[in-house]
Structures are given as C-alpha cells and as structure tokens.
Tab-separated table of C-alpha atoms and ligand atoms in Angstrom:
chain	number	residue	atom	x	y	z
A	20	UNK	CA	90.584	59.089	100.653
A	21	UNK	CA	93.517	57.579	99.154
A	22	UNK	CA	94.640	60.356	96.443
A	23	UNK	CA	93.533	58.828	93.418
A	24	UNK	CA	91.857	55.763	94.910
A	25	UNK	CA	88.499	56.517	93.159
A	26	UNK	CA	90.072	57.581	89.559
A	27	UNK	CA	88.829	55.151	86.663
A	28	UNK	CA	90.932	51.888	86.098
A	29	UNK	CA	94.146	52.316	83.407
A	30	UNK	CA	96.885	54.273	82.828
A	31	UNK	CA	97.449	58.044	82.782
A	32	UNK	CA	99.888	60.514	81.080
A	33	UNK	CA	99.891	63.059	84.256
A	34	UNK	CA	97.758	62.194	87.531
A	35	UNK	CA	98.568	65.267	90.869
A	36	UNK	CA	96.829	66.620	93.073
A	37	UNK	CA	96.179	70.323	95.142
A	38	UNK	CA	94.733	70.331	98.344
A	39	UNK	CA	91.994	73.007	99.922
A	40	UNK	CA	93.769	75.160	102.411
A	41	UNK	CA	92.403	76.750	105.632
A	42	UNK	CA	93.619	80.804	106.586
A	43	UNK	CA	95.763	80.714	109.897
A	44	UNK	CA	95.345	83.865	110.323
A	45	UNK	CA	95.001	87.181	108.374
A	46	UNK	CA	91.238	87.819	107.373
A	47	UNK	CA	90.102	90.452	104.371
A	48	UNK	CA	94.146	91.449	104.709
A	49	UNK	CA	94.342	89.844	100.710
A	50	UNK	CA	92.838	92.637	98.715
A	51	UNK	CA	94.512	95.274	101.277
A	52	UNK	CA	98.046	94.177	99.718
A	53	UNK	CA	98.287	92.517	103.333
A	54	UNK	CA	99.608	89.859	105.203
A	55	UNK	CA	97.755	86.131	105.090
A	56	UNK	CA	98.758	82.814	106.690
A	57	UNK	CA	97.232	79.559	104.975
A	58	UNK	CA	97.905	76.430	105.080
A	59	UNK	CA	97.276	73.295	102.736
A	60	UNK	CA	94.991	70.549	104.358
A	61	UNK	CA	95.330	67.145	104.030
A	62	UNK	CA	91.933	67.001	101.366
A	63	UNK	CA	92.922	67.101	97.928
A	64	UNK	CA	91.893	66.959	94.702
A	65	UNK	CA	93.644	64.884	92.171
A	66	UNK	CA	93.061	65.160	88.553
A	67	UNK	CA	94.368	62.632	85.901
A	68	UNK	CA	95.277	63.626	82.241
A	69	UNK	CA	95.358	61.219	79.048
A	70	UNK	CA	96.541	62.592	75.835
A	71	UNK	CA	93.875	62.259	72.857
A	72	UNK	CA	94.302	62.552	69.360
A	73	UNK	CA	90.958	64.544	68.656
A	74	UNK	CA	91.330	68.187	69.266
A	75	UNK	CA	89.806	69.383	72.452
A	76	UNK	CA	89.111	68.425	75.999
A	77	UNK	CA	87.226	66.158	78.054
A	78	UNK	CA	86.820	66.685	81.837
A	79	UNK	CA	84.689	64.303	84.091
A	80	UNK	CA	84.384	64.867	88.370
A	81	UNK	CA	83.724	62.062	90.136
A	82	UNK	CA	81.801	64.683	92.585
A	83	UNK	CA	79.243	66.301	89.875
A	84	UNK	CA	78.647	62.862	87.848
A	85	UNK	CA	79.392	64.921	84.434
A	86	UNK	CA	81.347	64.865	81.930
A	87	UNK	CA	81.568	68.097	79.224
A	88	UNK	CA	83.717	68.327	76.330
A	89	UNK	CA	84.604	71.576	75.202
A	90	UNK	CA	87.016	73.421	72.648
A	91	UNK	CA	86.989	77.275	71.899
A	92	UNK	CA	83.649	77.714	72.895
A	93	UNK	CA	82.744	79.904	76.893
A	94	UNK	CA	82.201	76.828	79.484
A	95	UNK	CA	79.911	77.760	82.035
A	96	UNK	CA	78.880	75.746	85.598
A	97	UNK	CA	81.646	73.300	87.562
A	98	UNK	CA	83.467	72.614	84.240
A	99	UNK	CA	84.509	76.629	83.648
A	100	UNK	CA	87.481	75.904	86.610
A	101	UNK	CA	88.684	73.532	84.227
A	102	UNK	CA	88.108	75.374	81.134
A	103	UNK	CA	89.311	78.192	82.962
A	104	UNK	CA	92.665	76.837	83.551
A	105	UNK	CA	92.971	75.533	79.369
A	106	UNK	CA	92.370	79.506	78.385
A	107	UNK	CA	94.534	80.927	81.064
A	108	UNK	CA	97.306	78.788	79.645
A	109	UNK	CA	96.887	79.531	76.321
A	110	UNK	CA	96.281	83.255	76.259
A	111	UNK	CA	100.033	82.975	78.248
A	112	UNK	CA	101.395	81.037	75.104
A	113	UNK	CA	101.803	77.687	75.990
A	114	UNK	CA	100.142	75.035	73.495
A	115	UNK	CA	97.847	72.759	75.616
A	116	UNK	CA	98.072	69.052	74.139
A	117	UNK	CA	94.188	67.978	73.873
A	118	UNK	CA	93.502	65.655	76.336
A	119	UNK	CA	90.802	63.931	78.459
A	120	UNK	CA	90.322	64.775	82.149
A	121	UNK	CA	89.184	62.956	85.432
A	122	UNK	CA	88.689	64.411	88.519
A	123	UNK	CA	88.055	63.508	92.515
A	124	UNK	CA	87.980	65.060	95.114
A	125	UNK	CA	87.230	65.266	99.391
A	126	UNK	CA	87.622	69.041	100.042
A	127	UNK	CA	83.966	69.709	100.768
A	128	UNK	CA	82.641	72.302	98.202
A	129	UNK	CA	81.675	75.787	99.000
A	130	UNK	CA	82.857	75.574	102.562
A	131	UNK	CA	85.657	77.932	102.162
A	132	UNK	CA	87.694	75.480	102.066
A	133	UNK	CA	88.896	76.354	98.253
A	134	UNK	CA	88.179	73.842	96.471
A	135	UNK	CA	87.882	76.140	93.698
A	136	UNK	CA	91.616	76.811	93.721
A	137	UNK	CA	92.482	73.130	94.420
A	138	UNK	CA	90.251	71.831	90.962
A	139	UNK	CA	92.615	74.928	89.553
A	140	UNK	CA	95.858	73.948	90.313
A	141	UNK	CA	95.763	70.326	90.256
A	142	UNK	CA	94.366	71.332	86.654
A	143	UNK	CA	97.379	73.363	85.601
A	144	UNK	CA	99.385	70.974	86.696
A	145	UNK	CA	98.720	67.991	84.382
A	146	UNK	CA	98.496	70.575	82.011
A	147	UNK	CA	101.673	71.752	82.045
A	148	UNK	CA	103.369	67.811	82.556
A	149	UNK	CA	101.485	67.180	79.569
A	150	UNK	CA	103.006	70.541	77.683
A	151	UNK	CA	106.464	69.889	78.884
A	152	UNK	CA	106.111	66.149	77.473
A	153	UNK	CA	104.996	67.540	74.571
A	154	UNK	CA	108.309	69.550	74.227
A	155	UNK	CA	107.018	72.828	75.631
A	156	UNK	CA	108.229	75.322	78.199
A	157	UNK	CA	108.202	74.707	81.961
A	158	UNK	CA	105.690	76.750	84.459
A	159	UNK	CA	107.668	77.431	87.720
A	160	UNK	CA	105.433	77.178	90.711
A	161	UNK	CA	105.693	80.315	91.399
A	162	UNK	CA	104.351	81.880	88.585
A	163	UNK	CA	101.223	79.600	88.913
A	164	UNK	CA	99.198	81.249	91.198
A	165	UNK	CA	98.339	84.814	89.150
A	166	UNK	CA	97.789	82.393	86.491
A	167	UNK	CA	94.414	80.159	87.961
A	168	UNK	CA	94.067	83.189	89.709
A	169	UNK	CA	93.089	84.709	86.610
A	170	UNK	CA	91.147	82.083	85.290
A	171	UNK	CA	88.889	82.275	88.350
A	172	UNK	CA	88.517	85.746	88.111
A	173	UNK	CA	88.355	86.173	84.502
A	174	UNK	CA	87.469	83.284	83.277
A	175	UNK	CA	84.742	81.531	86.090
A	176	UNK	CA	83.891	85.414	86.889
A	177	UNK	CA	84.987	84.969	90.973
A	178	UNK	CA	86.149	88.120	92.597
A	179	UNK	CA	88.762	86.523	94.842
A	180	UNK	CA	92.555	87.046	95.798
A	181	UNK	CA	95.719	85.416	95.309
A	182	UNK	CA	95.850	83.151	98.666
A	183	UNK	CA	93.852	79.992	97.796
A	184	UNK	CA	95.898	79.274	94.760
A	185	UNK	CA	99.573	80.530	96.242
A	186	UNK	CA	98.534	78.419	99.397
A	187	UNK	CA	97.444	75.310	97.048
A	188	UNK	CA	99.989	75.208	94.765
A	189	UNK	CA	103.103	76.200	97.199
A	190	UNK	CA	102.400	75.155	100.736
A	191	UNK	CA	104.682	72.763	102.436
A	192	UNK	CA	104.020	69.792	105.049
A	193	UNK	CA	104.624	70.805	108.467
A	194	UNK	CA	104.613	74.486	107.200
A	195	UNK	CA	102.046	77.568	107.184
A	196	UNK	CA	102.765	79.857	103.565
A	197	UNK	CA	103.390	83.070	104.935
A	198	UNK	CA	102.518	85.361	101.684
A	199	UNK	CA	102.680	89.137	101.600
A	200	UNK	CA	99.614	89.929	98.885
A	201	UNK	CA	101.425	93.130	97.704
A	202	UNK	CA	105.113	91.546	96.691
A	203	UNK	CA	103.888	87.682	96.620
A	204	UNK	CA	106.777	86.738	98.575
A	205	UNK	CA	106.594	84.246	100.776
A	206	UNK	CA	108.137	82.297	103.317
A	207	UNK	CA	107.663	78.868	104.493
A	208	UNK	CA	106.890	79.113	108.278
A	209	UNK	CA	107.279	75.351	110.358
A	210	UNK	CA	103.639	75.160	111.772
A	211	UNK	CA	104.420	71.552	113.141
A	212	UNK	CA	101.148	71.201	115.183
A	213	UNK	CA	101.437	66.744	115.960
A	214	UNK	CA	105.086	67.518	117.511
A	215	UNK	CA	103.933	70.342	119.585
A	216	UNK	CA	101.475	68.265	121.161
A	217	UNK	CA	98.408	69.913	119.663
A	218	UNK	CA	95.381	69.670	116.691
A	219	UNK	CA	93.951	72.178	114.937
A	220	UNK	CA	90.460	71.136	115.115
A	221	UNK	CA	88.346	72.499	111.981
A	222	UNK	CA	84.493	73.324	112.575
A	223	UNK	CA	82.140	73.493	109.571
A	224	UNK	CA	79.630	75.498	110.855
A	225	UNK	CA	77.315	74.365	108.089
A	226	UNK	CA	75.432	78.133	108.357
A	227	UNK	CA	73.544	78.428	105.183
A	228	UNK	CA	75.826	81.974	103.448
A	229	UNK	CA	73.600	84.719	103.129
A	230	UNK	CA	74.320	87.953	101.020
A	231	UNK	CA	77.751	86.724	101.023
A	232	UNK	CA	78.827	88.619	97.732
A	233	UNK	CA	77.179	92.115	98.449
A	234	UNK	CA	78.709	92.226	101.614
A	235	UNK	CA	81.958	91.164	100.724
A	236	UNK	CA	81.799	93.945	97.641
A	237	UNK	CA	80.810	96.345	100.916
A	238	UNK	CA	83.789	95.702	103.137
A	239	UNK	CA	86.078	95.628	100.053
A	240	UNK	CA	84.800	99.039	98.928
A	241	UNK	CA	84.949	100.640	102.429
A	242	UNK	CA	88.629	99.436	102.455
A	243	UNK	CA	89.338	101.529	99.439
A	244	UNK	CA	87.564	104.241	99.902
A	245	UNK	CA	89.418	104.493	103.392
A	246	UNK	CA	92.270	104.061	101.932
A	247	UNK	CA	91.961	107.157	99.180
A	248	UNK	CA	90.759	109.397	102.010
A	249	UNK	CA	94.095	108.635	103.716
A	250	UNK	CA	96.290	109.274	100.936
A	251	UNK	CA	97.768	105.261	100.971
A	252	UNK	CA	97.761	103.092	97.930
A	253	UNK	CA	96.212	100.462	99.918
A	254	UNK	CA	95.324	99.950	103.872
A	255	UNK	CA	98.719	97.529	103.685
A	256	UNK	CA	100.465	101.120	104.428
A	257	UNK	CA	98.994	101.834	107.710
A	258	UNK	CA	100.193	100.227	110.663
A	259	UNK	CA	99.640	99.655	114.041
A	260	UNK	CA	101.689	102.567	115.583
A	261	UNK	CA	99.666	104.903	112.961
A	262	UNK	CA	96.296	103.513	113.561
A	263	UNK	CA	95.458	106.509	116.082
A	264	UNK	CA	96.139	109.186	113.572
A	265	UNK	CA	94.610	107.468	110.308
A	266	UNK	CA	91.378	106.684	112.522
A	267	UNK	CA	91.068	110.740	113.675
A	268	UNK	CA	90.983	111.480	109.595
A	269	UNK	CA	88.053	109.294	109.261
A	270	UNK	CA	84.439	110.811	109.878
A	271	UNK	CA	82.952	107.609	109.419
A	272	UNK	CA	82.449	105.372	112.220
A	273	UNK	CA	81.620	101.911	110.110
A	274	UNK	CA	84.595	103.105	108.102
A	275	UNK	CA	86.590	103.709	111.433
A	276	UNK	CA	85.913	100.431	112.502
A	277	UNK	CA	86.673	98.482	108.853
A	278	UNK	CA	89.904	100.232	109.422
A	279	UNK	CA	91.167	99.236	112.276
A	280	UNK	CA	90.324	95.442	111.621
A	281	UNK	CA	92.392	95.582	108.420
A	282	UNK	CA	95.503	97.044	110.305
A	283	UNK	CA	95.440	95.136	113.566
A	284	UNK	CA	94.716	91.950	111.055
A	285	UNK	CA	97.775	92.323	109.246
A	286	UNK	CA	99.659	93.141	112.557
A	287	UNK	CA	98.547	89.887	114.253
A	288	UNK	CA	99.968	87.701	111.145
A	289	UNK	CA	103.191	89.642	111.770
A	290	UNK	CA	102.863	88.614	115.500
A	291	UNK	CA	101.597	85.154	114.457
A	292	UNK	CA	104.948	83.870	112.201
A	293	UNK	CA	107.431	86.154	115.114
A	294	UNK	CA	105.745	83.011	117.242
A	295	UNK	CA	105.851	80.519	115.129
A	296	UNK	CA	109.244	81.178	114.413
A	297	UNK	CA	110.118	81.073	117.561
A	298	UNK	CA	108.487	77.846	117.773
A	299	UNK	CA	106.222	79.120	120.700
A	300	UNK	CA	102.774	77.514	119.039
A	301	UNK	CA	100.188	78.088	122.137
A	302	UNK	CA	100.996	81.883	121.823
A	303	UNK	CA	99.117	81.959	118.458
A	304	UNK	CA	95.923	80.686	120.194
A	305	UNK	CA	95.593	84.258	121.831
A	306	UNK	CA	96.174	85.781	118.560
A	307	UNK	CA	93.373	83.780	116.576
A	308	UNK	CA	90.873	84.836	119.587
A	309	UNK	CA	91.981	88.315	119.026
A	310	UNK	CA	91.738	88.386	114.920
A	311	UNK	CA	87.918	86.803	115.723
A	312	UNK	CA	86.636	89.443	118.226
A	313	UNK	CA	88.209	91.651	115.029
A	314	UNK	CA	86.194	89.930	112.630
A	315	UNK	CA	83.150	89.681	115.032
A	316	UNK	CA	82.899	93.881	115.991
A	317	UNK	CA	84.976	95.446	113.698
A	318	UNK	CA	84.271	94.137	110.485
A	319	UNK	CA	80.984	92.498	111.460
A	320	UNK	CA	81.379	89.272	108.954
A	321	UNK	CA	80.429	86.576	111.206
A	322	UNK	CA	76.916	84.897	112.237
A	323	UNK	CA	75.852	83.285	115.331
A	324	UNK	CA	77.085	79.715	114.396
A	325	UNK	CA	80.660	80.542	114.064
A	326	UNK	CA	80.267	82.678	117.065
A	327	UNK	CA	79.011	80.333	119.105
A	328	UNK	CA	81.810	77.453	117.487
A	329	UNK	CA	84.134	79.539	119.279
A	330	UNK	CA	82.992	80.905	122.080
A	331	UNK	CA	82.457	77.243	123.097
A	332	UNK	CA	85.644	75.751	121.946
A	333	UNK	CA	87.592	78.823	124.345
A	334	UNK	CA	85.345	77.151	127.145
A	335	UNK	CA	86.514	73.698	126.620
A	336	UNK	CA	90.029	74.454	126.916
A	337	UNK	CA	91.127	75.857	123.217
A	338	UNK	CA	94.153	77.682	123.199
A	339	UNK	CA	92.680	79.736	120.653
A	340	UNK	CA	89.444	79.881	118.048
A	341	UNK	CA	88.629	82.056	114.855
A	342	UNK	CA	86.684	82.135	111.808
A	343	UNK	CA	88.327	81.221	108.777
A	344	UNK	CA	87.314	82.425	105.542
A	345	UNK	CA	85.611	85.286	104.144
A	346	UNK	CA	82.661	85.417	106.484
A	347	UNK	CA	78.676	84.815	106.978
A	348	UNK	CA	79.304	81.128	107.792
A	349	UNK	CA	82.103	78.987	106.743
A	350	UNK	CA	84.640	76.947	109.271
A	351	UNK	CA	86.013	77.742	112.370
A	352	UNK	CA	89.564	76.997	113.468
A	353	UNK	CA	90.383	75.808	116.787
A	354	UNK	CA	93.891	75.088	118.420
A	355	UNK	CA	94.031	72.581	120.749
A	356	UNK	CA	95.392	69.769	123.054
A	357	UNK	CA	95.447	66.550	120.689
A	358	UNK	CA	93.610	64.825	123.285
A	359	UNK	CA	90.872	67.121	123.721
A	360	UNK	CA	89.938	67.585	119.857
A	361	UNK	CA	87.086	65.249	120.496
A	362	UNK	CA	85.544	66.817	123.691
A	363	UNK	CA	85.638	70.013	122.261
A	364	UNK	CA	83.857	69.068	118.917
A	365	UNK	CA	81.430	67.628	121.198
A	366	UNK	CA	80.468	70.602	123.035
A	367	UNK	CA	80.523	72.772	120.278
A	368	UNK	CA	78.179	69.945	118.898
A	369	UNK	CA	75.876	69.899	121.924
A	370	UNK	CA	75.463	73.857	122.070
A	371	UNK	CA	74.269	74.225	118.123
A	372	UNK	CA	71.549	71.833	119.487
A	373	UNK	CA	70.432	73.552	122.239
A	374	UNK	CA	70.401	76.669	119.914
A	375	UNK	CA	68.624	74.948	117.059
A	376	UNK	CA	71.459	75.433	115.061
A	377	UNK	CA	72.119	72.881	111.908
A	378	UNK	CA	74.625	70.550	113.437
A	379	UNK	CA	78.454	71.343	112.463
A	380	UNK	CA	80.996	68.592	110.954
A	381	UNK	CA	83.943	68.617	112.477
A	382	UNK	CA	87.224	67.217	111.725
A	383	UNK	CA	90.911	67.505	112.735
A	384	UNK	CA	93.538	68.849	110.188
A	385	UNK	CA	97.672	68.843	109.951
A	386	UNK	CA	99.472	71.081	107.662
A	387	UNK	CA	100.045	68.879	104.723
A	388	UNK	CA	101.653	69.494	101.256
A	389	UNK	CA	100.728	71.773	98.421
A	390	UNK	CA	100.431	70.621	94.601
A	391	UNK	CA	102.316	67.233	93.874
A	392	UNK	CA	102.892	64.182	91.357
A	393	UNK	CA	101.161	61.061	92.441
A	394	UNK	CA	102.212	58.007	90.881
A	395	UNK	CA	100.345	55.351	89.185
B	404	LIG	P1	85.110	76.787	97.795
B	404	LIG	O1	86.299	77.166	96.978
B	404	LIG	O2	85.067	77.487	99.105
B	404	LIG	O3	84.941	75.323	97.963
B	404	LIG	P2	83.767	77.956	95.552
B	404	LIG	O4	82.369	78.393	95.316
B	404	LIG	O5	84.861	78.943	95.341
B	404	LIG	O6	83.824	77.316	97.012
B	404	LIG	O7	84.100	76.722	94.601
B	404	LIG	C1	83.260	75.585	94.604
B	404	LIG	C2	82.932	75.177	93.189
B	404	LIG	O8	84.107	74.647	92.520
B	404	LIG	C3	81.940	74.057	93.130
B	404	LIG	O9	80.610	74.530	93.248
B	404	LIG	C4	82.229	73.473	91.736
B	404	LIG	O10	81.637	74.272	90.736
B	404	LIG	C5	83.733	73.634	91.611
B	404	LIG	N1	84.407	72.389	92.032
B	404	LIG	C6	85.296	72.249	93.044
B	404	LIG	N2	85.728	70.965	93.149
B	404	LIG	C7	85.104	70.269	92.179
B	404	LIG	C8	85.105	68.892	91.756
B	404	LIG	N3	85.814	67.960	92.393
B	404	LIG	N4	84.314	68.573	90.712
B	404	LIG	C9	83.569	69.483	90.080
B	404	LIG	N5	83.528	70.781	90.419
B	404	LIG	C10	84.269	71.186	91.450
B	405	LIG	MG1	86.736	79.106	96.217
C-alpha cells in the first residue's frame, strides 16, 4: 500500500503514519529490564486528523468498517487504542483539539506484528501536530513511548512492554533500535540487510494462539520469582559469566531453565549489535538459531508450526531462523540470501502441507522508518 492511498478524498490537518515492527532478537528480555532488538517494517498505519468544532472525537478504520464517536465516556473494542491515546494525553496535560479520525492500515492484526502500538503512535502523533497547531507544548519522541505504552496497558487493559511503541515511534531506515528496557536508552544500530546481499524473510505461521495470556503471566511470574530468590531487582542483573552460580541457588528445574533463557537472551542481543556493528551481518544468523533452540527448550513458548518454519528454512540454506514475538504461534524470522527468499518460503510452504499444518504467508521485509509526516 501506498501510505495513505486508501484515506477518504479531501484535505487533512495532520495525516503520519507508524509501522508494525518485528524483534531481531531478544525474546521475554522486556519485562526482565533486558536487552531487545526491533525493527520497524515497511507496513504502516497512517492515521489522518481534521479539526472539528463539536467537542469530541471521531475515529473510523478502514480495516474494522466502524466508525465510534466518543468523549469522556470508557471506549471499549478496536476504538479503545484510539481512545486510549486521547486519555493518555490528557491525564499528561496537554489539551487535545477535538477532531475527527481516519485510519488504514497493512500490518496484519494480531500477528505479533504490533499493530497495536502502530494504531498508537500514529495516533499520538496527529494528536500532538494538532496540539502544537493549536499553540500547545511539543511531545519529544522520546517521551512517547511510556506514554501509548500506558494507554495500552491502562487504558486498552494489555499487559505488554515498552518495545513495540519505542520500536514504532523511533526506529530508523536501514537501522535495528537497540533499547535497553531498564534505562530506555537506545542506540540506532545500521541493520542494512539489501546492501549486504541478504532478506530477512518473515513467516506467518498462521498457528491459531492458544492460552497465550496464562502462559505468558506463567513465564513472567517465574522470572520474578527467580529473580527475588536470587536477591536481583530483576533477571537483567545476572549475566552470562554468573549463570552457573545463580542456576545452583535454584531448586527448581522449570525455574532453572526460565533462567537461563532470560540471561543467555539478553547476552545474544549484546553479541547480536557487537556484529552488527561490526558490520559482519551473516554472524547474527547463528545467533537467531541459538535464541530459538532458547525459546524452543528453555522457555518452552513455541508450537510445532514455528518449529517446523525454521527447522526448514536452516535446511534451505538460512543463515539463521527464530521465532519472533511472544510465543504459541506468531512469525518466524529468517535471514537469508536475497535470491533464495522465494525457495525457502516454498519449502517451508510445502512441509506445513505435508504436516497438515494451515498454510503460512510469507513475505520479505527491510528495516524501514519509524513514525513520520506524510504529506497530502
Ligand atoms: P498485534 O499488535 O500483534 O497486531 P494486538 O492484539 O496487540 O495484536 O492488537 C491488535 C488489535 O489492535 C486489533 O484487534 C484491533 O483491535 C486494533 N487495531 C490495530 N490496527 C487497527 C486498525 N487499522 N483499525 C482498527 N483497529 C486496529
Ligand atoms: Mg500488540
């Protein structure tokens, strides 16, 4: 899509757009104050703003077909990310000019793709060109993330981190957002895939998420209940070279293993931008493979059709394949030779067949920019 292509004829007071974003590497690391690696992809979704002289607002998505109005009253459904974003704003201060909304969008919903946090931050940012024309204060970009942060977890009720809305509002073209979840710095690492010769090849696994919430409650509690056994503030403060002794104070072997994913997760990012920096891109392919097996025996968050995804992509010549996402379905990530993105979709095509799996979308995706102005 065209950003804005599909938006209704006329003029608009503030039009941008947020992309979805896809985790390079660093899995579960978020609400362990660790180390995550997303970047934006090149699906967006743009929302357009007109001032209205009626108090309120209006919001209408080209995806859901609806349009709801609302004021002061609790949205619930697709419109509360919107919503979300007006009362965020507000309870910081700022005085959000009433106005009508139109949104479209091609991140694919619920795919863990985020586009939760791209609605968000596309949101907050006609709302804040419309405040500033209106004579109020300014919203740097980096102080936008905690904000639709908020609103999704306050607001729309969604337990998640800070990533999907650092990574939609701040990522860079040609760039991976390297973000430390404890400080929020972060650090724009050059993740030029096209001049290296390479694709990162996404696979929607299409597996229908089962028990998705419970479990992720599970791992999150088992975290931080490991962590207050070993005296840390979060698993952030155990590293690699003190794995050995922090994994001899646990009893618990689920616990044992929940451990050592978080640590050697956070340690791979570390290894992940040292090789991107270094502008030695194949090296990360090992690393992905690595922060799977992780995902797949340690933390035990993946299902057969991401396992398979990769497993077959590694056979068809991938430098490197991993789950992205929180788990129990979702995409797969796959780096690999630009002229073998097809073959490899392929196979990993032919195998869910022969394993009555759903079949899998797949497309191929270049680090692209994080929230901007589009003109029209
Ligand atoms: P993900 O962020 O992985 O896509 P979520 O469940 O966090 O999945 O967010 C998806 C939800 O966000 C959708 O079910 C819908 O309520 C809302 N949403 C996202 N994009 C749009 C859009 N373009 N129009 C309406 N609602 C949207
Ligand atoms: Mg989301």
């Amino acid at each position: 899509m065209t950003a804005g292509s599909r938006l209704p004829e006329g003029s608009y007071d503030a039009v941008w757009a947020s992309p979805g974003r896809v985790n390079l590497i660093g899995e579960h690391t978020d609400y362990n104050d660790g180390f995550v690696l997303p970047f934006a992809l090149p699906h967006s979704t743009v929302v357009a703003a007109r001032r209205r002289a009626e108090p309120g607002w209006t919001v209408t998505s080209e995806q859901t077909g609806e349009t709801v109005a609302f004021q002061d009253e609790k949205v619930e459904g697709w419109a509360a990310y919107v919503a979300g974003i007006v009362w965020v704003l507000r309870e910081a201060g700022h005085d959000v000019p009433p106005a009508d909304l139109w949104i479209t969008s091609d991140v694919p919903f619920g795919a863990g793709l985020s586009s939760s946090a791209a609605i968000e931050c596309a949101t907050m940012a006609v709302l804040v060109d419309l405040i500033r024309a209106s004579g109020g204060a300014d919203l740097p970009m980096q102080l936008r993330p905690r904000l639709a942060q908020r609103a999704e977890n306050e607001y729309v009720g969604a337990p998640t981190g800070i990533m999907d809305q650092a990574a939609s509002t701040l990522c860079r073209a040609g760039h991976a957002l390297f973000l430390d979840c404890r400080s929020l710095a972060t650090e724009q690492v050059p993740f030029d895939v096209a001049e290296a010769g390479l694709a990162v090849l996404v696979i929607d696994s299409k597996a229908p998420h089962a028990h998705v919430t419970s479990e992720y409650a599970a791992r999150r509690r088992s975290c931080e209940d490991a962590a207050k056994l070993l005296g840390v503030t979060a698993l952030r403060d155990v590293d690699v070279a003190g794995l050995d002794d922090a994994l001899a104070q646990l009893d618990d072997e689920v616990m044992r293993r929940r451990v050592r994913h978080v640590v050697t997760e956070d340690q791979r990012v570390l290894d992940t931008v040292a090789a991107l920096r270094a502008g030695n891109l194949r090296a990360v392919g090992s690393l992905m493979t690595a922060s799977h097996e992780s995902m797949r025996d340690d933390y035990e968050i993946t299902v057969p059709q991401v396992d398979t995804a990769v497993r077959v992509a590694l056979e068809h010549g991938a430098y490197g394949a991993r789950m992205t996402g929180g788990g129990f379905g979702g995409c797969v990530l796959a780096l690999v030779n630009e002229d073998e993105h097809e073959s490899i979709a392929a196979a990993v095509r032919e195998a869910f067949a022969a394993n009555g799996f759903a079949p899998p979308d797949s497309f191929v995706v270049t680090p692209s920019a994080g929230t901007r102005k589009i003109s029209r």
